[in-house]
mmCIF file of C-alpha atoms in Angstrom:
data_model
loop_
_atom_site.group_PDB
_atom_site.id
_atom_site.type_symbol
_atom_site.label_atom_id
_atom_site.label_comp_id
_atom_site.label_asym_id
_atom_site.label_seq_id
_atom_site.Cartn_x
_atom_site.Cartn_y
_atom_site.Cartn_z
ATOM 1 C CA MET A 24 111.407 122.229 99.038
ATOM 2 C CA THR A 25 108.150 120.337 98.563
ATOM 3 C CA ASP A 26 107.903 116.959 96.870
ATOM 4 C CA GLN A 27 105.712 118.455 94.126
ATOM 5 C CA THR A 28 108.172 121.269 93.376
ATOM 6 C CA GLU A 29 111.157 118.929 93.350
ATOM 7 C CA ALA A 30 109.287 116.563 91.032
ATOM 8 C CA SER A 31 108.538 119.437 88.657
ATOM 9 C CA GLN A 32 112.201 120.488 88.638
ATOM 10 C CA GLU A 33 113.269 116.891 88.093
ATOM 11 C CA ALA A 34 110.914 116.567 85.130
ATOM 12 C CA THR A 35 112.261 119.811 83.616
ATOM 13 C CA ALA A 36 115.893 118.838 84.066
ATOM 14 C CA LEU A 37 115.393 115.333 82.766
ATOM 15 C CA SER A 38 113.278 116.458 79.832
ATOM 16 C CA LYS A 39 116.266 118.585 78.731
ATOM 17 C CA LEU A 40 118.564 115.659 79.249
ATOM 18 C CA GLY A 41 116.154 113.471 77.280
ATOM 19 C CA ALA A 42 115.801 115.758 74.268
ATOM 20 C CA SER A 43 117.143 112.928 72.140
ATOM 21 C CA LYS A 44 116.404 109.228 72.137
ATOM 22 C CA GLY A 45 119.799 108.486 73.644
ATOM 23 C CA GLY A 46 119.260 111.082 76.345
ATOM 24 C CA ARG A 47 115.883 109.645 77.241
ATOM 25 C CA ALA A 48 117.378 106.196 77.482
ATOM 26 C CA ARG A 49 120.062 107.482 79.867
ATOM 27 C CA ALA A 50 117.428 109.297 81.946
ATOM 28 C CA ALA A 51 115.278 106.163 82.173
ATOM 29 C CA SER A 52 118.231 104.112 83.428
ATOM 30 C CA MET A 53 119.131 106.522 86.234
ATOM 31 C CA SER A 54 118.441 105.755 89.868
ATOM 32 C CA PRO A 55 115.941 107.955 91.758
ATOM 33 C CA GLU A 56 118.850 109.459 93.742
ATOM 34 C CA THR A 57 120.695 110.474 90.543
ATOM 35 C CA ARG A 58 117.532 111.957 89.038
ATOM 36 C CA SER A 59 116.900 114.013 92.191
ATOM 37 C CA GLN A 60 120.501 115.228 92.236
ATOM 38 C CA ILE A 61 120.220 116.412 88.618
ATOM 39 C CA ALA A 62 116.987 118.205 89.494
ATOM 40 C CA ARG A 63 118.584 119.951 92.477
ATOM 41 C CA GLN A 64 121.634 120.996 90.463
ATOM 42 C CA ALA A 65 119.440 122.354 87.658
ATOM 43 C CA ALA A 66 117.260 124.255 90.126
ATOM 44 C CA GLU A 67 120.229 125.761 91.954
ATOM 45 C CA ALA A 68 121.902 126.754 88.686
ATOM 46 C CA ARG A 69 118.758 128.472 87.482
ATOM 47 C CA TRP A 70 117.378 129.931 90.685
ATOM 48 C CA GLY A 71 120.073 129.923 93.307
ATOM 49 C CA SER A 72 119.469 128.340 96.690
ATOM 50 C CA THR A 73 117.712 131.321 98.293
ATOM 51 C CA VAL A 74 114.668 131.726 96.021
ATOM 52 C CA PRO A 75 111.609 130.231 97.765
ATOM 53 C CA ALA A 76 109.285 127.856 95.943
ATOM 54 C CA ALA A 77 105.492 128.029 95.864
ATOM 55 C CA THR A 78 103.931 125.139 97.770
ATOM 56 C CA HIS A 79 100.338 126.143 96.953
ATOM 57 C CA SER A 80 98.829 128.379 94.286
ATOM 58 C CA GLY A 81 95.453 129.508 93.015
ATOM 59 C CA GLU A 82 93.340 132.411 91.810
ATOM 60 C CA LEU A 83 91.390 134.989 93.804
ATOM 61 C CA GLN A 84 88.673 136.763 91.817
ATOM 62 C CA ILE A 85 87.312 140.007 93.241
ATOM 63 C CA GLY A 86 84.569 141.360 91.029
ATOM 64 C CA ASP A 87 86.086 141.356 87.543
ATOM 65 C CA ARG A 88 89.674 141.425 88.899
ATOM 66 C CA VAL A 89 91.657 138.181 89.053
ATOM 67 C CA LEU A 90 94.712 137.854 91.298
ATOM 68 C CA GLU A 91 97.138 134.949 91.069
ATOM 69 C CA VAL A 92 98.150 134.051 94.614
ATOM 70 C CA ALA A 93 100.593 131.593 96.135
ATOM 71 C CA VAL A 94 101.932 130.395 99.471
ATOM 72 C CA LEU A 95 105.714 130.065 99.468
ATOM 73 C CA GLU A 96 108.027 128.015 101.616
ATOM 74 C CA GLY A 97 108.044 129.571 105.059
ATOM 75 C CA GLU A 98 104.280 130.278 104.769
ATOM 76 C CA ILE A 99 104.824 133.548 102.885
ATOM 77 C CA ARG A 100 101.620 134.602 101.115
ATOM 78 C CA VAL A 101 102.193 136.487 97.868
ATOM 79 C CA ILE A 102 100.164 138.066 95.088
ATOM 80 C CA ASN A 103 101.644 137.773 91.608
ATOM 81 C CA GLN A 104 103.096 141.130 90.579
ATOM 82 C CA SER A 105 101.633 141.401 87.076
ATOM 83 C CA THR A 106 98.118 140.419 88.175
ATOM 84 C CA LEU A 107 98.268 142.934 91.024
ATOM 85 C CA LEU A 108 99.237 145.662 88.572
ATOM 86 C CA SER A 109 96.306 144.693 86.359
ATOM 87 C CA ALA A 110 93.883 144.649 89.295
ATOM 88 C CA LEU A 111 94.975 148.182 90.181
ATOM 89 C CA ASP A 112 94.578 149.326 86.553
ATOM 90 C CA ARG A 113 98.355 149.745 86.398
ATOM 91 C CA ALA A 114 99.140 147.141 83.717
ATOM 92 C CA GLY A 115 101.422 148.663 81.095
ATOM 93 C CA LYS A 116 102.203 151.728 83.220
ATOM 94 C CA SER A 117 105.430 150.599 84.871
ATOM 95 C CA ARG A 118 108.716 151.896 83.593
ATOM 96 C CA ARG A 119 109.226 148.544 81.840
ATOM 97 C CA GLY A 120 105.963 149.265 80.035
ATOM 98 C CA SER A 121 104.346 145.841 79.962
ATOM 99 C CA GLY A 122 103.090 145.012 83.436
ATOM 100 C CA ARG A 123 105.445 142.007 83.563
ATOM 101 C CA ALA A 124 107.525 141.024 86.562
ATOM 102 C CA MET A 125 110.211 143.675 87.022
ATOM 103 C CA GLU A 126 113.431 142.240 88.387
ATOM 104 C CA GLY A 127 115.111 145.574 88.936
ATOM 105 C CA GLU A 128 112.330 147.426 90.699
ATOM 106 C CA LYS A 129 113.439 148.743 94.081
ATOM 107 C CA ARG A 130 110.014 150.096 95.002
ATOM 108 C CA ALA A 131 106.519 149.112 93.943
ATOM 109 C CA PRO A 132 105.706 151.333 90.918
ATOM 110 C CA PHE A 133 102.214 152.061 92.200
ATOM 111 C CA LEU A 134 103.700 153.680 95.327
ATOM 112 C CA SER A 135 106.418 155.772 93.707
ATOM 113 C CA ALA A 136 104.452 158.996 93.047
ATOM 114 C CA GLN A 137 105.462 161.921 95.263
ATOM 115 C CA ASN A 138 101.877 162.907 96.118
ATOM 116 C CA LEU A 139 101.322 159.463 97.715
ATOM 117 C CA GLN A 140 104.319 159.548 100.055
ATOM 118 C CA PRO A 141 102.552 161.255 103.034
ATOM 119 C CA PHE A 142 100.031 158.389 103.097
ATOM 120 C CA ILE A 143 102.532 155.499 103.014
ATOM 121 C CA SER A 144 103.301 154.046 106.443
ATOM 122 C CA ASP A 145 106.705 152.750 107.484
ATOM 123 C CA GLU A 146 105.181 149.272 107.674
ATOM 124 C CA LEU A 147 104.111 149.464 104.034
ATOM 125 C CA LYS A 148 107.500 150.816 102.953
ATOM 126 C CA ALA A 149 109.115 147.778 104.541
ATOM 127 C CA MET A 150 107.153 145.363 102.344
ATOM 128 C CA ASP A 151 106.993 147.093 98.947
ATOM 129 C CA THR A 152 109.977 145.260 97.420
ATOM 130 C CA PRO A 153 108.999 142.478 94.999
ATOM 131 C CA ILE A 154 109.770 138.879 95.991
ATOM 132 C CA ALA A 155 111.154 136.402 93.447
ATOM 133 C CA TYR A 156 109.731 132.892 93.721
ATOM 134 C CA LYS A 157 109.569 129.608 91.847
ATOM 135 C CA GLN A 158 106.135 128.712 90.532
ATOM 136 C CA GLN A 159 104.736 125.201 90.799
ATOM 137 C CA THR A 160 104.739 125.033 87.003
ATOM 138 C CA GLY A 161 108.518 125.507 87.023
ATOM 139 C CA GLY A 162 108.719 129.134 85.903
ATOM 140 C CA ARG A 163 109.887 132.164 87.836
ATOM 141 C CA ALA A 164 107.600 134.954 89.001
ATOM 142 C CA TRP A 165 107.659 138.067 91.130
ATOM 143 C CA GLY A 166 105.122 138.956 93.754
ATOM 144 C CA TYR A 167 104.279 141.117 96.742
ATOM 145 C CA GLN A 168 103.337 140.079 100.245
ATOM 146 C CA ALA A 169 99.577 139.547 100.303
ATOM 147 C CA GLU A 170 99.233 141.694 103.426
ATOM 148 C CA MET A 171 100.365 144.622 101.311
ATOM 149 C CA LEU A 172 97.206 144.790 99.163
ATOM 150 C CA PRO A 173 94.746 146.380 101.633
ATOM 151 C CA LYS A 174 97.440 148.836 102.742
ATOM 152 C CA VAL A 175 98.079 149.924 99.135
ATOM 153 C CA CYS A 176 94.361 150.381 98.590
ATOM 154 C CA GLY A 177 94.224 152.491 101.746
ATOM 155 C CA VAL A 178 96.946 154.781 100.401
ATOM 156 C CA TYR A 179 94.954 155.618 97.284
ATOM 157 C CA LEU A 180 91.678 156.015 99.155
ATOM 158 C CA ASP A 181 93.274 158.319 101.742
ATOM 159 C CA ALA A 182 94.912 160.355 98.986
ATOM 160 C CA ARG A 183 91.584 160.622 97.164
ATOM 161 C CA GLU A 184 89.822 161.760 100.319
ATOM 162 C CA ALA A 185 92.529 164.400 100.812
ATOM 163 C CA GLY A 186 91.940 165.604 97.244
ATOM 164 C CA VAL A 187 95.548 165.188 96.095
ATOM 165 C CA LEU A 188 95.173 162.508 93.425
ATOM 166 C CA ALA A 189 96.241 163.307 89.896
ATOM 167 C CA PRO A 190 93.639 162.549 87.182
ATOM 168 C CA LYS A 191 95.569 159.499 85.969
ATOM 169 C CA GLN A 192 95.539 158.093 89.532
ATOM 170 C CA ARG A 193 91.753 158.221 89.937
ATOM 171 C CA PRO A 194 91.139 154.916 88.085
ATOM 172 C CA VAL A 195 93.566 153.258 90.509
ATOM 173 C CA ALA A 196 91.591 154.644 93.449
ATOM 174 C CA ARG A 197 88.345 153.290 91.989
ATOM 175 C CA ALA A 198 89.987 149.893 91.500
ATOM 176 C CA ALA A 199 91.297 150.065 95.088
ATOM 177 C CA GLU A 200 87.775 150.658 96.389
ATOM 178 C CA ILE A 201 86.455 147.612 94.537
ATOM 179 C CA LEU A 202 89.259 145.488 95.988
ATOM 180 C CA VAL A 203 88.745 146.809 99.529
ATOM 181 C CA ARG A 204 85.008 146.104 99.413
ATOM 182 C CA GLY A 205 85.622 142.582 98.172
ATOM 183 C CA LEU A 206 88.333 141.891 100.739
ATOM 184 C CA ALA A 207 86.131 143.184 103.552
ATOM 185 C CA GLU A 208 83.276 140.884 102.523
ATOM 186 C CA VAL A 209 85.401 137.754 102.236
ATOM 187 C CA GLY A 210 87.254 138.701 105.420
ATOM 188 C CA ILE A 211 84.160 138.704 107.601
ATOM 189 C CA VAL A 212 82.964 135.406 106.080
ATOM 190 C CA ALA A 213 86.343 133.776 106.767
ATOM 191 C CA LEU A 214 86.413 135.109 110.340
ATOM 192 C CA VAL A 215 82.903 133.845 111.107
ATOM 193 C CA ASP A 216 83.700 130.445 109.582
ATOM 194 C CA GLU A 217 86.896 130.198 111.642
ATOM 195 C CA ALA A 218 85.265 131.368 114.885
ATOM 196 C CA THR A 219 82.395 128.897 114.556
ATOM 197 C CA GLY A 220 84.401 125.994 113.127
ATOM 198 C CA PHE A 221 82.228 126.050 110.016
ATOM 199 C CA GLN A 222 85.227 125.955 107.648
ATOM 200 C CA GLU A 223 85.563 122.235 108.412
ATOM 201 C CA THR A 224 81.870 121.668 107.719
ATOM 202 C CA ARG A 225 82.163 123.650 104.493
ATOM 203 C CA ALA A 226 85.089 121.512 103.338
ATOM 204 C CA ARG A 227 83.133 118.327 104.112
ATOM 205 C CA ARG A 228 80.092 119.691 102.306
ATOM 206 C CA GLU A 229 82.123 120.505 99.186
ATOM 207 C CA LEU A 230 83.585 116.993 99.226
ATOM 208 C CA GLN A 231 80.087 115.565 99.646
ATOM 209 C CA GLN A 232 78.915 117.499 96.580
ATOM 210 C CA ILE A 233 81.768 115.999 94.557
ATOM 211 C CA MET A 234 80.869 112.520 95.779
ATOM 212 C CA GLN A 235 77.201 113.002 94.857
ATOM 213 C CA ALA A 236 78.176 114.074 91.345
ATOM 214 C CA TYR A 237 80.701 111.295 90.730
ATOM 215 C CA ILE A 238 79.716 108.286 92.844
ATOM 216 C CA ALA A 239 76.560 106.321 91.923
ATOM 217 C CA GLU A 240 74.180 105.259 94.680
ATOM 218 C CA GLU A 241 73.895 101.770 93.225
ATOM 219 C CA LEU A 242 76.389 99.538 91.483
ATOM 220 C CA ARG A 243 76.058 99.961 87.723
ATOM 221 C CA PRO A 244 76.300 97.008 85.320
ATOM 222 C CA TRP A 245 79.713 96.273 83.822
ATOM 223 C CA LEU A 246 80.409 97.863 80.462
ATOM 224 C CA LYS A 247 83.648 97.972 78.520
ATOM 225 C CA VAL A 248 85.024 101.499 78.953
ATOM 226 C CA PHE A 249 88.757 100.979 78.300
ATOM 227 C CA PRO A 250 89.376 100.543 74.559
ATOM 228 C CA ASP A 251 91.952 98.077 73.262
ATOM 229 C CA ASP A 252 94.046 101.009 72.020
ATOM 230 C CA PHE A 253 94.581 102.137 75.611
ATOM 231 C CA PHE A 254 96.104 98.816 76.691
ATOM 232 C CA ARG A 255 98.007 98.447 73.414
ATOM 233 C CA GLU A 256 99.757 101.770 74.030
ATOM 234 C CA VAL A 257 100.417 100.918 77.694
ATOM 235 C CA TYR A 258 102.125 97.678 76.686
ATOM 236 C CA ARG A 259 104.107 99.386 73.916
ATOM 237 C CA LEU A 260 105.526 102.060 76.210
ATOM 238 C CA GLN A 261 106.341 99.521 78.915
ATOM 239 C CA GLY A 262 108.089 97.274 76.385
ATOM 240 C CA TRP A 263 105.701 94.348 76.991
ATOM 241 C CA GLU A 264 104.224 91.954 74.459
ATOM 242 C CA TYR A 265 100.583 92.791 73.737
ATOM 243 C CA ARG A 266 98.198 89.942 72.938
ATOM 244 C CA PRO A 267 94.934 91.183 71.390
ATOM 245 C CA GLY A 268 91.706 89.617 72.603
ATOM 246 C CA THR A 269 92.930 88.567 76.044
ATOM 247 C CA SER A 270 91.491 90.088 79.228
ATOM 248 C CA LYS A 271 94.401 88.894 81.338
ATOM 249 C CA ARG A 272 96.609 91.789 82.395
ATOM 250 C CA THR A 273 99.763 91.953 84.460
ATOM 251 C CA PRO A 274 98.892 93.327 87.947
ATOM 252 C CA TYR A 275 101.127 96.347 87.320
ATOM 253 C CA VAL A 276 98.633 97.566 84.701
ATOM 254 C CA GLY A 277 96.163 98.243 87.522
ATOM 255 C CA LYS A 278 98.659 100.587 89.179
ATOM 256 C CA LEU A 279 99.148 102.462 85.908
ATOM 257 C CA VAL A 280 95.377 102.769 85.405
ATOM 258 C CA LYS A 281 95.050 104.218 88.899
ATOM 259 C CA LYS A 282 97.881 106.717 88.343
ATOM 260 C CA TYR A 283 96.934 107.910 84.851
ATOM 261 C CA ILE A 284 93.132 107.579 84.887
ATOM 262 C CA TYR A 285 91.626 107.632 88.377
ATOM 263 C CA GLU A 286 93.980 109.817 90.413
ATOM 264 C CA PRO A 287 93.476 112.888 88.139
ATOM 265 C CA LEU A 288 89.727 112.784 88.922
ATOM 266 C CA PRO A 289 88.569 115.319 91.576
ATOM 267 C CA PRO A 290 90.059 114.964 95.087
ATOM 268 C CA GLY A 291 88.436 112.230 97.143
ATOM 269 C CA VAL A 292 86.965 110.231 94.246
ATOM 270 C CA ILE A 293 89.624 107.503 94.062
ATOM 271 C CA GLU A 294 89.601 107.154 97.857
ATOM 272 C CA GLU A 295 85.819 106.656 97.851
ATOM 273 C CA LEU A 296 86.031 104.158 94.977
ATOM 274 C CA GLU A 297 88.633 102.112 96.853
ATOM 275 C CA ARG A 298 86.506 102.247 100.010
ATOM 276 C CA ARG A 299 83.437 100.978 98.175
ATOM 277 C CA ASN A 300 85.374 98.450 96.132
ATOM 278 C CA PRO A 301 87.992 97.013 98.521
ATOM 279 C CA ARG A 302 90.394 94.235 97.680
ATOM 280 C CA THR A 303 89.342 90.722 98.622
ATOM 281 C CA ASP A 304 91.458 88.380 100.720
ATOM 282 C CA LYS A 305 92.938 87.099 97.450
ATOM 283 C CA GLY A 306 94.110 90.590 96.523
ATOM 284 C CA TYR A 307 91.719 91.479 93.701
ATOM 285 C CA ARG A 308 88.691 93.762 93.578
ATOM 286 C CA GLN A 309 85.278 92.220 93.074
ATOM 287 C CA HIS A 310 84.077 94.958 90.705
ATOM 288 C CA LYS A 311 85.512 97.542 88.323
ATOM 289 C CA HIS A 312 85.865 101.054 89.754
ATOM 290 C CA HIS A 313 83.900 102.600 86.895
ATOM 291 C CA GLN A 314 80.799 100.631 87.958
ATOM 292 C CA PHE A 315 80.573 102.953 90.962
ATOM 293 C CA LEU A 316 80.731 106.152 88.899
ATOM 294 C CA THR A 317 77.644 108.094 87.881
ATOM 295 C CA ALA A 318 76.659 107.837 84.215
ATOM 296 C CA ASP A 319 76.239 111.552 83.558
ATOM 297 C CA THR A 320 79.291 112.967 85.364
ATOM 298 C CA GLY A 321 81.645 110.310 86.687
ATOM 299 C CA ASN A 322 81.813 108.091 83.596
ATOM 300 C CA HIS A 323 81.749 111.104 81.281
ATOM 301 C CA HIS A 324 84.893 112.476 82.991
ATOM 302 C CA LEU A 325 86.424 108.991 82.961
ATOM 303 C CA ASP A 326 85.870 108.657 79.196
ATOM 304 C CA ARG A 327 87.564 112.019 78.562
ATOM 305 C CA GLN A 328 90.488 111.045 80.763
ATOM 306 C CA ILE A 329 90.970 107.718 78.960
ATOM 307 C CA SER A 330 90.787 109.429 75.559
ATOM 308 C CA THR A 331 93.299 112.133 76.548
ATOM 309 C CA VAL A 332 95.798 109.697 78.075
ATOM 310 C CA THR A 333 95.528 107.335 75.101
ATOM 311 C CA THR A 334 96.330 110.231 72.762
ATOM 312 C CA LEU A 335 99.344 111.255 74.863
ATOM 313 C CA MET A 336 100.636 107.674 74.799
ATOM 314 C CA ARG A 337 100.082 107.379 71.060
ATOM 315 C CA ILE A 338 102.216 110.453 70.266
ATOM 316 C CA SER A 339 105.004 109.457 72.669
ATOM 317 C CA GLU A 340 108.062 107.630 71.405
ATOM 318 C CA ASP A 341 108.844 106.050 74.753
ATOM 319 C CA LYS A 342 107.813 105.897 78.394
ATOM 320 C CA GLN A 343 109.875 108.889 79.526
ATOM 321 C CA GLN A 344 108.431 111.167 76.857
ATOM 322 C CA PHE A 345 104.919 110.110 77.863
ATOM 323 C CA GLU A 346 105.653 110.790 81.542
ATOM 324 C CA ASP A 347 106.842 114.301 80.644
ATOM 325 C CA LEU A 348 103.726 114.992 78.569
ATOM 326 C CA PHE A 349 101.435 113.562 81.243
ATOM 327 C CA GLU A 350 102.965 115.747 83.953
ATOM 328 C CA LYS A 351 102.442 118.840 81.814
ATOM 329 C CA ALA A 352 98.825 117.897 81.093
ATOM 330 C CA PHE A 353 98.032 116.839 84.670
ATOM 331 C CA PRO A 354 100.294 118.626 87.195
ATOM 332 C CA PRO A 355 100.858 116.840 90.533
ATOM 333 C CA LEU A 356 98.547 119.229 92.345
ATOM 334 C CA ASN A 357 94.969 119.347 91.098
ATOM 335 C CA PRO A 358 94.267 122.895 89.976
ATOM 336 C CA ARG A 359 92.015 124.809 92.314
ATOM 337 C CA LEU A 360 88.957 126.662 91.158
ATOM 338 C CA PRO A 361 89.386 130.411 91.624
ATOM 339 C CA LEU A 362 87.877 131.929 94.744
ATOM 340 C CA VAL A 363 85.292 134.388 93.445
ATOM 341 C CA ILE A 364 84.296 137.413 95.516
ATOM 342 C CA GLU A 365 81.373 139.458 94.268
ATOM 343 C CA ALA A 366 82.224 143.137 94.628
ATOM 344 C CA ARG A 367 79.899 146.065 94.099
ATOM 345 C CA LYS A 368 81.069 148.961 91.994
ATOM 346 C CA PRO A 369 82.006 151.995 94.108
ATOM 347 C CA ARG A 370 80.033 155.190 93.974
ATOM 348 C CA PRO A 371 81.749 158.048 92.118
ATOM 349 C CA ALA A 372 83.882 160.097 94.491
ATOM 350 C CA LEU A 373 82.994 163.721 95.020
ATOM 351 C CA GLY A 374 84.927 165.911 92.602
ATOM 352 C CA ALA A 375 86.046 162.922 90.479
#
C-alpha cells in the first residue's frame, strides 16, 4: 500500500472518529502508530485485504472520449469501467441500466452478444472480468485491464467487416474506430520517444515551461502578501497566542506555510524556490519565497492559495477538522492534466 493511499484511508477513518468535538480531540491525541492502525483496520473492514489500491491515476482523452485510468499495486494498468462503457457508447446499456460499476458482472457486457463470440480470442476472454480497486480519493471503483481496450475495439471492427453487426452495435463500432485511431497515433509517438530517449527531454521541457511561468528572472521587491487573517487563523488552530502587529513568528509557522501554501503549487516550484533562496548559515532565508515568483502567474496562484487556505481555516473548529478539509481540497498527489489525443472521425463503413 502506498503512503498516499494509507494517508487517505487514515484521514477517512479518523474523520469518522472525529465527527464530534470529543472524537476529534481523541484523534488529535493519538500516536502516529495508533492512527495508522485505525486506518488499516478501517480499510480492511471496508475493502478486504485483497483489493489492490491505485498508486497513480489520471485521464486519457481520445477525441471527445475521456477515459479514467489508473495504475494499481503490482503495476496493473486499468481503465475505469463506467468511462470505458461511455467511450464505447455503451453507457446505460448494461443490465444494471446506468453504466455504473457492476459488481456482479461475470463478463464484460460489451462482449456478451452471441454474434461477437467468433471474433473474441481466448486471450481477451481471460481478461474480460472487471477488477475491483481502491481509488486514491478513497472510493471503490471497477475497471478493466488497459490492454483489453484495443482488443475489444478489434472485435467490433472485425465483426463490422464481416457484416454481422446488429444495427444497435454499429455506433459501438464507430466509437471503436475512433479509439483505435487515437491509440495508434499516441502509440507511435510514445515508441519513438522511448526509442530515442526523448521522453526524458520532454519531461524536462515541461518542467522548464512551469519554471518560466512561475519563477521570475529577477528578484522582485518585497510586498506584503500574507494577510493578518491568515496568521491569526494559524495561531488559533494551533492553540497559540496571537499578537497583532508583530512580525515575529515561531519558526514552526514557516513549515506550515510551506505545507499549506507552497507545496500545492505545481511540481518543482517549491524546490526551485528553495534552491534560489537557500538558508543562511544562521538558518534563515535572506528573502521571502514570493519575491521569486512571477507577478502574472506565480503570485496570482499564490494569492488564490492563501485565500483558499485562510477560508478553510476560518470555517474549521479545530486543527484536525482543518487538516481533513485541506486534504480533500488538495489531495496528496497533484492532479494530472488529462492526456489529450486528437482523433479523426472515421469514414462511414460500407453498408452502414
